[in-house]
Amino acid sequence: MAAHSAVLSMSKIINPFWGGRLGNTVKVFGTTLTSHRNKTLLTGENIPPPAKYGGRHTVTLIPGDGIGPELLNHVREVFRFSCVPVDFEVVNVNSALETDDDMNNAITAIRRNGIALKGNIETKHTMAPSVKSRNNLLRTSLDLYANVMHCQSLPGVQTRHKNIDIMIIRENTEGEYSSLEHESVSGVVESLKIITRNNSLRIADYAFKLAREKGRRRVTAVHKANIMKLGDGLFLQCCREVASGYPDITFDSMIVDNTTMQLVSKPHQFDVMVMPNLYGNVVSNVCAGLVGGPGLVPGANYGNAYAVFETATRNTGKSIAGKNIANPTAMLLASCMMLDHLKLYDHATMIRHAVLKTMNETRLHTADIGGQGTTSEVVQTIMRIIQSGGQLTTEL
Amino acid sequence: MVNSAYMKSISQIIYIENGLYKQCMQTVTLIPGDGIGPEISSAVMKIFEAAKAPIRWEERNVTAIKGPGGRWMIPPDAKESMDRSKIGLKGPLKTPIAAGHPSMNLLLRKTFDLYANVRPCVSIEGYKTPYTDVNLVTIRENTEGEYSGIEHVIVDGVVQSIKLITEDASRRIAEYAFEYARNNQRTSVTAVHKANIMRMSDGLFLRKCREVAENYKDIKFTEMYLDTVCLNMVQDPTQFDVLVMPNLYGDILSDLCAGLIGGLGVTPSGNIGANGVAIFESVHGTAPDIAGLDMANPTALLLSAVMMLRHMGLHDYGNKIQTACFDTIRDKKVLTKDLGGNSKCSEFTAEICRRIQDMA
């Protein structure tokens, strides 16, 4: 911590003098360090956002496939309209190619800027096993170990269960997604699921810190340690160790099949949930379905140095691409989470407020939540609410 | 001579009820289980008696014993009975912790090579859940996959679990799924997978499903990612029909679907093995806190028994018993505590028996 602040203050001193020459290295280094400090949730310290030239931030934008490009265009539109000091560096990834060059460019761009907003990149599973999932590659290369998803029932959306408020923290880099597979004998395939002590401790620590910061009372670990005694047993043990350091937060555990059963019958018993990768996939999709669908929930992937924001359920939405019926809410809320991360709180609140007002009060819904609005109509309404500073007239 | 042969054929003709050609009683191995097992088993036996189903019960106990060579196995008389009758009905079994032997369910599975776990999930009218009109079947591969139990500590702090997918097991389960769909008038089979991440293992499973689908052109075959299935299942479960999947996804999804219709207390389950063996069971726990108090709900075991009747071809008896059970629950006058009433198990059973007798 002391070393970090020393280098940071050094960079602040050096910057005005050396400007362009040393600028890049110090800025990148500085960005990395400040991102780390921002993430360690130190309250009461006023750390300015890692701004670059003229107080404007540069964020990597990866459009992806399916509905990604159109939704991210809407995000850019809203940002431009609201005068958000963010510039997007667009990096396209062609999922049809088999080489990883596109992806490496994208990863380098994110390393440069520290933050990214992305759509989902399609993985054609008919390709050879050596072509790994690009999204997974991004997460593991940048070590974005925590996937955070906050599922909240929105009052304007009709769902079977009301007043759900669950935070899901999912380990994002290892577990079943290690992509280590081999065919030892013809017709017999083995896939390795890796659980490590370091990563489990890291994610548990993140979960408890986040729970404390948000004032949450309970953390539930989801596992299958009765069957996978060593693997999930290790995960559970790490969670218990970390829990002992947070006596103000209750810790319990639940087996994953029971968890899904409880989620569809009594979802209000859950507060914060932490789990390995695959169970996280299942549970986060179940929770997204409970609050109204994939178009409503934003997700964030945090690492120590980088942060990437996207929709929580990572759908490509190929079947609705280009039809102007996709729900922009998830992507817009994800971009608000990004603005919060950049400490541009005012802009974030303004856009979030407009999005939620459109959802809850004007009842202008897209097809996925039972309405007839188009994406552009929803975005126009959001921009109108932003323009009128939040006061929506009844003619709408 | 001629007279007795003539009398025998007459009695056979008289015995044909409702167009069924069942002339002899079928034997079923009954494993009551622990906790509330005995009470719900006797409830089921009573109901079957009231329905006059041609079933002869053979009660057997299943506790792990150490066989020759030190391997744990089920008692030989239980195994012999099952091999003979080929059909079993099982109540909940207690898995003692630190008993030194694997769970009884696992032992049974290994002994009879029970490769398919079938769970039909149908919404019960009268037992209200937020989800209505659920009507799907989950078919889960039960022998390999993530539950192979092969784990190693590579270095201190790094554990690897091996998920095993084989061609034979995948083909077997896919064939069973399509057969089941055909025999039960189901229109589509959906394979659930995560081949975008686990390219080789789930890819192999998918390939086998596709190959088997070629032989069943009358049934629609689709593939869907696990996360998409979960997402759509909680929003609109009516879009699914038969789901086939490897072990772990099956575990999670079958419990998810059980949650949609009301929990494990009302969900039937069947395990199909090689060599024609089939064991139907209730999947809830032994509930030791209410054992012996006549408070248990026999619905899960009863519906599993109905599944068993259908498997044996005795559809009429199965329908009769199921209708009586659902009517009782729909009426809401006599319900056990977990269904929201305060009747006893025996009263619930008697009510169902009464309805069956009224129907005849």
PDB file of C-alpha atoms in Angstrom, chain A residues 66 70 73 95 98 101 131 149 170 175 178 194 202 213-214 226 252 259 268 294 308 317 327 335 374 386-387 393:
ATOM      1  CA  GLY A  66     -25.317 -11.155 -32.083  1.00  0.00           C
ATOM      2  CA  GLU A  70     -26.298  -2.848 -31.625  1.00  0.00           C
ATOM      3  CA  ASN A  73     -23.999   1.380 -30.159  1.00  0.00           C
ATOM      4  CA  SER A  95     -15.335 -15.257 -33.960  1.00  0.00           C
ATOM      5  CA  GLU A  98      -9.569 -19.850 -35.818  1.00  0.00           C
ATOM      6  CA  ASP A 101      -4.785 -12.715 -33.081  1.00  0.00           C
ATOM      7  CA  VAL A 131     -10.142 -23.291 -30.526  1.00  0.00           C
ATOM      8  CA  MET A 149     -24.010 -10.202 -10.442  1.00  0.00           C
ATOM      9  CA  ARG A 170     -18.763 -16.581  -8.998  1.00  0.00           C
ATOM     10  CA  GLY A 175     -13.081 -24.902 -11.894  1.00  0.00           C
ATOM     11  CA  SER A 178     -10.109 -25.019 -17.208  1.00  0.00           C
ATOM     12  CA  ILE A 194      -9.220 -27.713 -11.144  1.00  0.00           C
ATOM     13  CA  ARG A 202      -9.264 -15.132  -3.152  1.00  0.00           C
ATOM     14  CA  GLU A 213     -19.129  -3.142   2.078  1.00  0.00           C
ATOM     15  CA  LYS A 214     -22.738  -3.480   0.920  1.00  0.00           C
ATOM     16  CA  ASN A 226     -20.701 -34.617  -0.750  1.00  0.00           C
ATOM     17  CA  ASP A 252     -23.610 -21.201   5.645  1.00  0.00           C
ATOM     18  CA  THR A 259     -29.907 -24.540  -3.976  1.00  0.00           C
ATOM     19  CA  HIS A 268     -35.903 -14.804  -0.447  1.00  0.00           C
ATOM     20  CA  PRO A 294     -31.370 -12.005 -19.553  1.00  0.00           C
ATOM     21  CA  VAL A 308     -14.698  -5.909 -17.722  1.00  0.00           C
ATOM     22  CA  GLY A 317     -28.748 -13.335 -28.826  1.00  0.00           C
ATOM     23  CA  ASN A 327     -33.560  -5.222 -24.352  1.00  0.00           C
ATOM     24  CA  SER A 335     -22.201   0.650 -18.476  1.00  0.00           C
ATOM     25  CA  THR A 374     -38.450  -1.546 -29.831  1.00  0.00           C
ATOM     26  CA  ILE A 386     -31.979  12.336 -19.069  1.00  0.00           C
ATOM     27  CA  GLN A 387     -32.619  15.537 -20.991  1.00  0.00           C
ATOM     28  CA  THR A 393     -44.110  14.449 -18.197  1.00  0.00           C
TER      29      THR A 393
END
